[in-house]
Coordinates of C-alpha atoms in Angstrom, one line a residue:
Chain A
M26 CA 80.3 14.0 -6.6
G27 CA 83.8 13.8 -7.0
V28 CA 86.7 14.3 -9.8
R29 CA 86.5 10.5 -10.3
A30 CA 82.7 10.5 -11.3
I31 CA 83.3 10.4 -14.9
G32 CA 86.1 7.8 -14.7
G33 CA 86.6 4.0 -14.3
N34 CA 88.9 2.9 -11.8
T35 CA 90.4 0.2 -14.3
A36 CA 94.2 -0.4 -13.9
V37 CA 94.7 0.0 -17.6
M38 CA 96.8 2.3 -19.0
P39 CA 94.8 3.4 -21.4
W40 CA 97.6 5.8 -23.4
R41 CA 98.8 5.1 -26.8
P42 CA 102.8 6.5 -27.0
G43 CA 103.0 8.0 -30.7
G44 CA 99.6 7.7 -31.3
K45 CA 97.9 10.4 -33.7
A46 CA 95.2 12.5 -32.8
R47 CA 92.0 10.9 -32.1
S48 CA 88.4 12.5 -31.5
L49 CA 88.1 11.8 -28.3
A50 CA 84.2 13.1 -27.5
S51 CA 81.4 14.1 -30.1
P52 CA 79.8 17.8 -29.3
G53 CA 77.1 16.2 -27.5
M54 CA 79.1 13.5 -25.6
R55 CA 79.9 15.5 -22.5
T56 CA 80.1 13.4 -19.2
Q57 CA 80.4 10.0 -20.9
H58 CA 83.7 8.9 -22.1
R59 CA 85.2 5.1 -22.8
R60 CA 86.4 3.8 -19.3
G61 CA 90.0 3.7 -20.4
E62 CA 89.8 7.4 -21.9
G63 CA 88.0 8.8 -18.6
R64 CA 90.7 7.1 -16.5
A65 CA 93.8 9.1 -18.6
H66 CA 92.0 12.4 -18.4
D67 CA 91.3 12.0 -14.9
V68 CA 95.4 11.2 -14.5
R69 CA 96.3 14.0 -16.5
R70 CA 93.6 16.6 -14.3
L71 CA 95.2 15.2 -11.3
R72 CA 98.8 15.5 -12.8
D73 CA 97.7 19.4 -13.9
M74 CA 96.7 20.4 -10.4
I75 CA 99.6 18.6 -8.4
R76 CA 101.9 20.4 -10.4
A77 CA 100.5 23.7 -10.0
A78 CA 100.6 23.0 -6.3
V79 CA 104.4 22.3 -6.7
Q80 CA 104.7 24.3 -8.9
G81 CA 103.2 27.3 -6.8
G82 CA 104.8 26.4 -3.8
S83 CA 101.4 25.4 -2.2
Y84 CA 103.3 22.3 0.0
P85 CA 105.1 23.5 2.7
G86 CA 108.8 22.5 2.3
G87 CA 108.1 21.2 -0.6
Q88 CA 106.9 18.0 0.7
L89 CA 104.2 16.3 -1.1
P90 CA 100.9 15.1 0.6
T91 CA 100.7 11.2 1.0
E92 CA 98.9 9.4 -1.2
A93 CA 96.1 8.6 0.9
E94 CA 95.5 12.3 1.9
L95 CA 95.8 13.2 -2.3
M96 CA 93.7 10.2 -2.7
A97 CA 91.2 12.4 -0.4
A98 CA 92.0 16.2 -1.4
H99 CA 91.1 14.6 -5.0
G100 CA 88.3 12.2 -4.9
A101 CA 90.9 10.3 -6.7
S102 CA 91.6 6.6 -6.6
R103 CA 95.0 5.1 -5.7
A104 CA 95.9 4.0 -9.1
T105 CA 95.5 7.6 -10.8
V106 CA 97.3 9.2 -7.6
R107 CA 100.0 6.9 -8.3
E108 CA 100.2 7.8 -12.2
A109 CA 100.0 11.1 -11.9
L110 CA 102.8 11.3 -9.5
S111 CA 104.5 8.9 -11.9
L112 CA 104.1 11.2 -14.5
L113 CA 105.3 14.5 -12.4
R114 CA 108.3 12.0 -11.7
A115 CA 109.3 11.1 -15.3
E116 CA 109.0 15.3 -16.1
G117 CA 111.8 15.3 -13.2
L118 CA 109.3 17.5 -10.8
I119 CA 109.6 15.6 -7.9
E120 CA 111.3 13.0 -6.5
R121 CA 110.5 10.0 -4.0
T122 CA 112.4 9.1 -1.4
Q123 CA 111.9 5.4 0.2
G124 CA 110.4 6.1 3.6
I125 CA 110.6 9.4 3.5
G126 CA 107.9 10.6 0.9
T127 CA 107.8 12.6 -2.2
H128 CA 108.9 16.3 -2.4
A129 CA 109.3 18.7 -4.8
V130 CA 112.5 19.1 -6.7
V131 CA 112.8 22.5 -7.2
R132 CA 110.4 25.3 -7.9
P133 CA 110.3 27.8 -11.1
A134 CA 110.4 31.0 -10.3
D135 CA 107.7 32.8 -11.4
E136 CA 108.9 36.3 -12.5
K137 CA 106.4 39.1 -13.4
L138 CA 106.1 39.5 -17.5
V139 CA 106.4 43.8 -17.0
E140 CA 110.0 43.0 -15.1
A141 CA 111.1 41.0 -17.8
H142 CA 110.2 43.2 -20.2
G143 CA 112.3 45.8 -17.8
V144 CA 109.8 48.1 -18.2
I145 CA 109.2 48.6 -14.0
R146 CA 111.9 47.8 -11.0
P147 CA 111.8 44.1 -10.3
D148 CA 110.8 42.6 -6.9
Q149 CA 113.7 42.7 -4.1
H150 CA 113.6 38.9 -4.5
S151 CA 113.3 38.7 -8.4
L152 CA 115.7 36.8 -10.3
L153 CA 115.7 40.1 -12.7
N154 CA 116.8 41.8 -10.3
R155 CA 120.5 41.7 -10.4
R156 CA 120.5 38.0 -8.8
T157 CA 122.2 36.4 -12.4
R158 CA 125.5 36.7 -13.4
P159 CA 126.1 36.1 -17.2
R160 CA 128.5 33.7 -18.8
L161 CA 129.3 35.4 -21.4
L162 CA 129.9 33.0 -24.7
D163 CA 131.1 36.0 -27.1
R164 CA 130.5 39.8 -27.2
S165 CA 131.7 40.6 -30.9
E166 CA 131.2 43.0 -33.5
I167 CA 129.6 41.4 -36.7
A168 CA 127.9 42.1 -39.7
A169 CA 124.1 42.2 -39.5
P170 CA 123.0 39.0 -40.6
A171 CA 119.7 39.5 -43.1
L172 CA 117.0 38.4 -40.6
V173 CA 118.7 40.6 -37.7
A174 CA 118.9 43.7 -40.5
D175 CA 115.2 43.2 -41.7
R176 CA 114.0 43.2 -37.7
L177 CA 115.8 46.1 -36.7
G178 CA 115.0 48.0 -39.9
V179 CA 118.8 48.3 -41.2
P180 CA 120.7 47.3 -44.1
A181 CA 121.8 43.7 -44.1
G182 CA 125.6 44.3 -43.1
T183 CA 125.1 46.8 -41.1
P184 CA 127.8 46.6 -38.4
C185 CA 126.3 45.0 -34.9
L186 CA 127.4 43.8 -31.6
R187 CA 126.8 40.3 -30.8
L188 CA 126.5 39.5 -26.8
E189 CA 125.7 36.3 -25.8
Y190 CA 125.6 34.9 -22.7
V191 CA 124.7 32.5 -20.5
A192 CA 122.5 33.8 -17.1
L193 CA 123.5 31.9 -14.0
H194 CA 121.6 31.3 -11.2
Q195 CA 123.6 30.1 -8.0
E196 CA 125.8 28.8 -10.4
E197 CA 123.0 27.3 -12.6
P198 CA 122.3 28.3 -16.1
I199 CA 118.7 29.5 -16.4
W200 CA 118.6 30.7 -20.0
L201 CA 120.8 31.5 -23.1
A202 CA 120.2 35.2 -24.4
T203 CA 122.3 36.1 -28.1
N204 CA 121.7 39.9 -28.8
Y205 CA 122.3 41.8 -31.4
A206 CA 122.7 45.2 -31.1
L207 CA 123.0 48.3 -33.2
F208 CA 125.2 51.2 -32.6
P209 CA 125.7 53.9 -31.2
E210 CA 124.4 51.5 -28.0
A211 CA 126.3 48.7 -29.2
A212 CA 129.5 50.8 -28.0
R213 CA 128.3 51.1 -24.8
L214 CA 127.2 48.0 -24.5
R215 CA 130.9 46.3 -25.4
D216 CA 132.3 48.4 -23.8
S217 CA 130.4 48.3 -19.9
P218 CA 131.5 45.5 -17.6
F219 CA 128.4 43.0 -17.9
V220 CA 128.3 42.0 -14.1
T221 CA 125.1 40.8 -13.6
D222 CA 121.9 40.9 -15.6
W223 CA 120.9 42.5 -19.1
Y224 CA 119.2 45.4 -17.7
A225 CA 121.3 46.3 -15.1
L226 CA 124.3 45.9 -18.2
M227 CA 121.8 48.3 -19.9
A228 CA 121.5 51.0 -17.0
E229 CA 124.9 51.0 -16.2
A230 CA 126.1 51.7 -20.1
G231 CA 123.6 54.7 -20.1
V232 CA 121.7 53.2 -22.7
E233 CA 118.0 54.2 -22.6
F234 CA 115.1 52.4 -23.7
G235 CA 111.2 53.2 -24.4
Q236 CA 109.5 49.8 -25.5
S237 CA 110.4 46.4 -25.1
E238 CA 108.1 43.3 -27.3
F239 CA 108.5 40.0 -26.6
I240 CA 107.2 37.0 -29.0
I241 CA 106.8 34.0 -26.4
G242 CA 106.9 30.1 -27.6
A243 CA 108.3 26.8 -26.6
E244 CA 110.8 24.9 -28.4
P245 CA 112.8 21.6 -27.7
A246 CA 115.9 21.9 -26.7
D247 CA 118.7 20.8 -28.9
P248 CA 121.7 19.0 -28.3
L249 CA 123.8 22.1 -28.1
V250 CA 121.3 24.2 -25.7
A251 CA 120.5 21.5 -23.9
A252 CA 124.3 21.2 -23.0
V253 CA 124.4 24.9 -22.3
L254 CA 121.3 24.8 -20.3
G255 CA 122.3 21.5 -18.5
I256 CA 118.6 19.8 -19.6
A257 CA 117.8 17.0 -21.5
P258 CA 118.0 17.0 -25.6
G259 CA 114.2 17.3 -26.2
A260 CA 113.2 19.2 -22.9
P261 CA 111.3 22.1 -23.3
V262 CA 112.7 25.8 -23.4
L263 CA 110.8 28.8 -23.6
V264 CA 111.9 30.7 -26.0
T265 CA 111.3 34.7 -26.6
E266 CA 112.2 37.0 -29.4
Q267 CA 113.0 39.8 -27.9
T268 CA 112.7 43.6 -29.7
I269 CA 113.9 46.7 -27.4
A270 CA 113.4 50.0 -29.2
D271 CA 114.5 53.5 -28.1
A272 CA 112.5 56.1 -26.7
A273 CA 111.6 57.4 -30.5
G274 CA 110.4 54.0 -31.3
R275 CA 113.5 52.9 -33.6
P276 CA 114.5 49.4 -32.9
F277 CA 118.3 48.8 -31.7
D278 CA 118.4 45.3 -30.1
L279 CA 116.9 41.8 -31.8
A280 CA 117.4 39.1 -28.6
F281 CA 116.7 35.1 -28.8
V282 CA 116.3 33.7 -25.5
H283 CA 116.0 30.2 -24.1
I284 CA 115.1 29.7 -20.7
R285 CA 114.4 26.6 -18.8
A286 CA 111.1 25.9 -18.7
D287 CA 111.5 23.6 -15.3
R288 CA 113.3 26.5 -13.8
F289 CA 111.1 29.9 -15.0
R290 CA 107.9 31.0 -15.8
F291 CA 106.4 34.2 -16.7
V292 CA 103.5 35.8 -14.8
S293 CA 101.0 37.9 -16.6
R294 CA 98.1 39.8 -15.2
G295 CA 95.2 42.4 -17.3
T296 CA 93.0 44.3 -16.1
R297 CA 89.9 45.0 -17.6
F298 CA 88.1 48.2 -18.0
P299 CA 84.6 47.5 -19.5
G300 CA 84.2 50.6 -20.6
R301 CA 87.8 50.7 -23.0
E302 CA 87.4 47.4 -25.3
A303 CA 84.4 48.1 -27.1
Chain B
M25 CA 133.6 40.0 -40.7
G26 CA 131.1 37.4 -41.3
V27 CA 129.0 35.6 -38.7
R28 CA 131.1 33.0 -39.0
A29 CA 134.0 34.8 -37.8
I30 CA 134.3 32.9 -35.0
G31 CA 133.3 29.4 -36.0
G32 CA 135.0 26.7 -38.1
N33 CA 134.2 24.9 -41.4
T34 CA 134.8 21.4 -40.1
A35 CA 131.9 19.3 -41.5
V36 CA 131.9 17.5 -37.7
M37 CA 128.8 18.1 -36.0
P38 CA 130.0 18.5 -32.5
W39 CA 127.1 17.9 -30.5
R40 CA 126.8 15.2 -28.0
P41 CA 123.1 14.0 -27.3
G42 CA 122.4 13.3 -24.0
G43 CA 125.4 15.2 -22.8
K44 CA 125.2 17.1 -19.2
A45 CA 125.8 21.1 -18.6
R46 CA 129.5 21.6 -19.7
S47 CA 130.9 25.2 -19.2
L48 CA 131.0 26.4 -22.8
A49 CA 133.6 29.4 -21.8
S50 CA 135.0 31.2 -19.1
P51 CA 134.4 34.9 -18.8
G52 CA 137.7 35.9 -20.4
M53 CA 137.5 33.6 -23.5
R54 CA 134.7 36.0 -25.3
T55 CA 135.4 35.2 -29.1
Q56 CA 137.3 32.2 -29.3
H57 CA 135.9 29.0 -29.2
R58 CA 137.1 25.1 -29.6
R59 CA 136.2 25.0 -33.4
G60 CA 133.4 22.1 -33.0
E61 CA 132.1 24.1 -30.2
G62 CA 131.9 27.6 -32.7
R63 CA 130.3 25.9 -35.5
A64 CA 127.8 24.5 -33.4
H65 CA 127.3 28.0 -31.8
D66 CA 127.0 29.1 -35.5
V67 CA 124.3 26.3 -36.5
R68 CA 122.0 27.7 -33.2
R69 CA 122.4 31.0 -34.1
L70 CA 121.5 30.4 -37.6
R71 CA 118.8 28.3 -36.9
D72 CA 117.2 30.6 -34.3
M73 CA 117.5 33.8 -37.3
I74 CA 115.7 31.1 -39.7
R75 CA 112.9 29.8 -37.6
A76 CA 112.6 33.9 -36.5
A77 CA 112.1 34.2 -40.1
V78 CA 109.8 31.3 -41.2
Q79 CA 107.8 32.0 -38.2
G80 CA 107.1 35.1 -38.5
G81 CA 106.4 35.0 -42.3
S82 CA 109.4 37.0 -43.6
Y83 CA 109.5 34.2 -46.6
P84 CA 107.1 35.6 -49.0
G85 CA 104.8 32.5 -49.2
G86 CA 106.7 30.6 -46.9
Q87 CA 109.3 29.8 -49.8
L88 CA 112.7 29.6 -48.1
P89 CA 115.5 31.1 -49.5
T90 CA 118.3 28.5 -51.2
E91 CA 120.9 27.5 -49.8
A92 CA 123.1 29.4 -51.5
E93 CA 121.1 32.8 -50.8
L94 CA 121.6 31.7 -46.9
M95 CA 124.9 31.5 -47.3
A96 CA 125.1 34.6 -48.6
A97 CA 122.2 36.3 -46.2
H98 CA 124.4 35.0 -43.1
G99 CA 128.1 34.7 -44.2
A100 CA 127.3 30.6 -43.2
S101 CA 128.9 28.0 -44.6
R102 CA 127.0 25.9 -46.7
A103 CA 127.4 23.1 -43.9
T104 CA 126.4 25.2 -41.2
V105 CA 123.2 26.1 -43.6
R106 CA 122.1 22.9 -44.1
E107 CA 122.6 21.9 -40.5
A108 CA 120.1 24.7 -39.4
L109 CA 117.9 23.7 -42.1
S110 CA 118.2 20.3 -40.9
L111 CA 117.5 20.7 -37.1
L112 CA 114.3 22.6 -38.7
R113 CA 113.1 20.0 -40.8
A114 CA 113.4 17.4 -37.2
E115 CA 111.5 20.0 -35.3
G116 CA 108.3 20.0 -37.9
L117 CA 108.8 23.5 -38.9
I118 CA 109.7 23.4 -42.7
E119 CA 109.5 20.8 -45.5
R120 CA 112.1 20.0 -48.2
T121 CA 110.6 18.9 -51.5
Q122 CA 112.9 17.4 -54.1
G123 CA 113.3 19.8 -57.3
I124 CA 110.7 22.7 -55.5
G125 CA 112.7 23.7 -52.3
T126 CA 112.0 24.1 -49.0
H127 CA 108.9 26.2 -47.5
A128 CA 107.5 26.4 -43.9
V129 CA 104.6 24.0 -43.1
V130 CA 103.0 26.7 -41.2
R131 CA 103.3 29.2 -39.2
P132 CA 102.0 29.7 -35.9
A133 CA 99.5 31.9 -35.2
D134 CA 100.7 35.3 -32.8
E135 CA 98.5 36.6 -30.4
K136 CA 98.7 39.6 -28.0
L137 CA 98.8 37.8 -24.8
V138 CA 96.2 41.1 -23.6
E139 CA 93.9 39.6 -26.1
A140 CA 94.2 36.1 -24.6
H141 CA 93.7 37.9 -21.4
G142 CA 90.3 38.5 -22.5
V143 CA 90.9 42.4 -21.5
I144 CA 90.6 43.9 -24.9
R145 CA 88.8 42.9 -27.8
P146 CA 90.6 41.0 -30.4
D147 CA 91.5 42.1 -33.7
Q148 CA 89.4 41.0 -36.2
H149 CA 91.6 38.5 -37.9
S150 CA 92.9 37.2 -34.1
L151 CA 92.0 33.6 -33.8
L152 CA 91.0 34.8 -30.4
N153 CA 88.2 36.6 -32.1
R154 CA 85.6 34.0 -32.4
R155 CA 87.5 32.1 -34.9
T156 CA 88.2 28.8 -33.0
R157 CA 85.3 26.2 -32.1
P158 CA 85.1 23.9 -29.1
R159 CA 84.8 20.5 -28.9
L160 CA 83.7 19.5 -25.7
L161 CA 85.3 17.0 -23.6
D162 CA 83.4 17.8 -20.0
R163 CA 81.1 20.0 -18.7
S164 CA 79.9 18.9 -15.2
E165 CA 79.5 20.1 -11.9
I166 CA 82.2 18.4 -9.6
A167 CA 82.9 19.3 -5.6
A168 CA 86.2 21.4 -6.2
P169 CA 89.4 19.8 -5.5
A170 CA 91.9 21.0 -3.1
L171 CA 94.6 22.9 -5.1
V172 CA 91.1 24.4 -7.1
A173 CA 89.6 25.6 -4.0
D174 CA 92.4 26.9 -2.5
R175 CA 93.6 28.7 -5.6
L176 CA 89.8 30.2 -5.7
G177 CA 89.7 30.6 -1.7
V178 CA 86.5 28.3 -1.3
P179 CA 86.6 25.3 1.4
A180 CA 87.6 22.4 -0.9
G181 CA 84.5 20.3 -1.9
T182 CA 82.6 23.3 -2.7
P183 CA 80.6 22.7 -6.0
C184 CA 82.1 24.0 -9.3
L185 CA 81.5 23.7 -12.8
R186 CA 84.4 21.4 -14.7
L187 CA 84.3 22.8 -18.1
E188 CA 86.9 21.2 -20.4
Y189 CA 87.5 21.4 -24.4
V190 CA 89.5 21.2 -27.1
A191 CA 89.7 24.5 -28.9
L192 CA 89.7 23.7 -32.7
H193 CA 91.0 26.3 -35.8
Q194 CA 90.1 24.9 -39.3
E195 CA 89.4 21.3 -37.5
E196 CA 93.1 21.1 -35.9
P197 CA 93.2 21.3 -32.1
I198 CA 95.0 24.5 -30.9
W199 CA 94.8 23.9 -27.0
L200 CA 92.9 21.7 -24.3
A201 CA 91.2 23.4 -21.8
T202 CA 90.0 22.8 -18.2
N203 CA 88.1 25.2 -16.2
Y204 CA 87.4 25.0 -13.0
A205 CA 84.4 27.9 -12.0
L206 CA 82.2 28.8 -9.2
F207 CA 78.9 29.4 -8.7
P208 CA 76.8 31.8 -9.7
E209 CA 78.9 32.2 -12.5
A210 CA 79.2 28.4 -13.2
A211 CA 75.2 28.1 -13.7
R212 CA 75.7 30.6 -16.6
L213 CA 78.4 28.9 -17.8
R214 CA 76.6 25.7 -18.1
D215 CA 73.7 26.5 -19.4
S216 CA 74.7 28.8 -22.5
P217 CA 75.2 27.4 -25.7
F218 CA 79.1 27.3 -26.0
V219 CA 79.9 27.8 -29.6
T220 CA 83.3 29.5 -30.3
D221 CA 85.5 30.7 -28.0
W222 CA 85.8 31.1 -23.7
Y223 CA 85.4 34.5 -23.9
A224 CA 82.3 34.6 -26.4
L225 CA 80.8 32.3 -23.9
M226 CA 81.4 34.2 -21.1
A227 CA 80.1 37.4 -22.7
E228 CA 77.0 35.3 -24.0
A229 CA 76.5 34.0 -20.1
G230 CA 76.5 37.3 -19.2
V231 CA 79.8 36.7 -17.0
E232 CA 81.3 40.0 -16.3
F233 CA 85.1 40.1 -15.3
G234 CA 87.7 42.5 -14.0
Q235 CA 90.9 40.5 -14.1
S236 CA 92.9 37.8 -15.3
E237 CA 96.5 36.4 -14.4
F238 CA 98.5 34.1 -16.5
I239 CA 101.1 31.7 -15.3
I240 CA 102.8 31.2 -18.6
G241 CA 105.1 27.6 -18.7
A242 CA 106.5 25.1 -21.1
E243 CA 105.8 21.6 -20.4
P244 CA 106.7 18.4 -22.5
A245 CA 103.0 17.1 -23.8
D246 CA 102.4 13.7 -22.0
P247 CA 101.3 10.7 -24.4
L248 CA 97.2 11.9 -23.6
V249 CA 97.9 15.8 -24.4
A250 CA 99.4 14.9 -27.4
A251 CA 97.0 12.7 -28.7
V252 CA 94.1 15.0 -28.0
L253 CA 96.3 18.0 -29.6
G254 CA 97.6 15.4 -32.8
I255 CA 101.6 16.3 -31.4
A256 CA 104.0 13.5 -30.9
P257 CA 104.1 12.9 -27.0
G258 CA 107.6 14.9 -25.7
A259 CA 106.5 17.7 -27.6
P260 CA 106.5 21.0 -26.3
V261 CA 103.0 22.7 -25.3
L262 CA 103.1 26.1 -24.0
V263 CA 100.9 25.7 -20.5
T264 CA 99.0 28.6 -19.2
E265 CA 97.5 28.3 -15.4
Q266 CA 94.4 31.0 -15.8
T267 CA 92.6 33.0 -12.9
I268 CA 89.9 34.9 -13.8
A269 CA 88.4 37.0 -11.2
D270 CA 85.6 39.3 -10.6
A271 CA 85.3 43.3 -10.3
A272 CA 85.6 43.1 -6.8
G273 CA 88.9 41.1 -7.5
R274 CA 87.2 37.6 -6.2
P275 CA 88.3 34.7 -8.6
F276 CA 86.0 32.4 -10.0
D277 CA 87.4 30.7 -12.5
L278 CA 90.6 28.3 -12.7
A279 CA 91.9 27.3 -16.1
F280 CA 94.8 24.8 -16.9
V281 CA 95.3 25.5 -20.9
H282 CA 97.6 23.3 -22.5
I283 CA 98.4 25.1 -26.5
R284 CA 100.6 23.9 -28.9
A285 CA 103.5 25.5 -29.1
D286 CA 103.9 25.0 -32.9
R287 CA 100.8 26.7 -33.4
F288 CA 100.6 29.7 -31.3
R289 CA 102.6 32.1 -29.5
F290 CA 101.8 35.1 -27.3
V291 CA 102.8 38.7 -28.5
S292 CA 104.0 41.0 -25.4
R293 CA 104.2 44.6 -25.4
G294 CA 105.9 46.6 -22.2
T295 CA 106.6 50.1 -22.9
R296 CA 108.7 52.3 -20.6
F297 CA 108.3 55.3 -18.3
P298 CA 111.2 56.5 -17.1
G299 CA 109.9 58.5 -14.5
R300 CA 107.6 56.1 -13.0
E301 CA 109.6 52.8 -12.3
A302 CA 112.4 54.6 -10.0

């Protein structure tokens, strides 16, 4: 039984752009869909799988299989394959060159979340291992705004260093970070050369830390963030709020980081110890 | 020195929608910007801080401070405050009611990544603690497509169970998940009642696992994903590719999960052991 088992082969595009949520299936409706919906689900699933293959580097040299090969490998109709590829082209993930075929535009860097936290030494080839350089937007002392003060547990107006930069990899912007750091750490971060990445800066400034917390979400890039990162306004960005605390648990840095979703993904691993979680 | 120190007070909107990346500052240009750019950066930074306060529940009852209070707390001009609020309204995060003020539309659930991995028992109030119910879209046996087979280390065409559902919380769709599970686990997952969430299903089906890996990214919702999740096409969704392995390290499930970014964020914590990372 192939992937297309629950769908049809109609060439109709069943999507309703701008539509509201619709109930796609009642609880008892397991393997039957209206023809158009089943077809649309097939396109979405195939798109997810091809995207995963492209982003994960499964296609040698970034060269995608032919339509016929994709049809065979996924048990899909030609129309389904074409629509899935068309979605990925619209997203900017792949490009088609007449006479040559379809290839990946670029792969995102898949970086271990623990390395992004700065709690382990990054792999040699990691983007997080001194392989970016900062384009500094601001490094100035300001009075901590209310939210920053609240998060860091100090009175509003406490002096802090705002350190804002764009992380460039091979001259391409990857993320935009705004850090708000308290003193005394701020003095070291202000006076040390900022040459590669944030953790290298911290290390070279002699700023030790004990814990890093991320809240990871996604947002549409507003026009300014889009311009800074070189993406289209409205394109999705990963947004992390990071709080860094010293070894005693005192938070001394709050950062907002806007990361190009087409260039970066987090990899996280959880191991289960059956005795432990009960 | 207030937040507005490096910006101006002009009422001009300096953004250029649809613009390409521009160099916003040379390395030596630390605290000076052209008036319009400094102002736009101020709006962006204030937006980030108000968003963090709204999403983090810092405003009691979700009621935002008045414009005057925000100006005072952030050392910002009225125009900057208004533009920041306007961005958050456009994003759908806050609403303004004439005569009443501005309030948060909804807060995302901030869920611990380790709970999302299923490796620790979730907090009592976590969305991940049997507080969703599935609207089943598909639970049928298919031949594993090439990508699935590759990721799970089996020959293409190996039978697998495709289990696809929308997770509802208080009747609202939060995520859309497509799981591809190998046998023998698939038989248990196929035959057990699916009542709340995936980990509850696994537990009730007697499916043990040892490890869970996420690749976390963000994408624009395509029209079908948008319709299923009740969001606008193009709105950002968090996308995770999850691989679940048994206690011996054999992967038996691959899942693609599309999560509403306006309803869900991941919280991750890293602790540093200075002796360990060298």
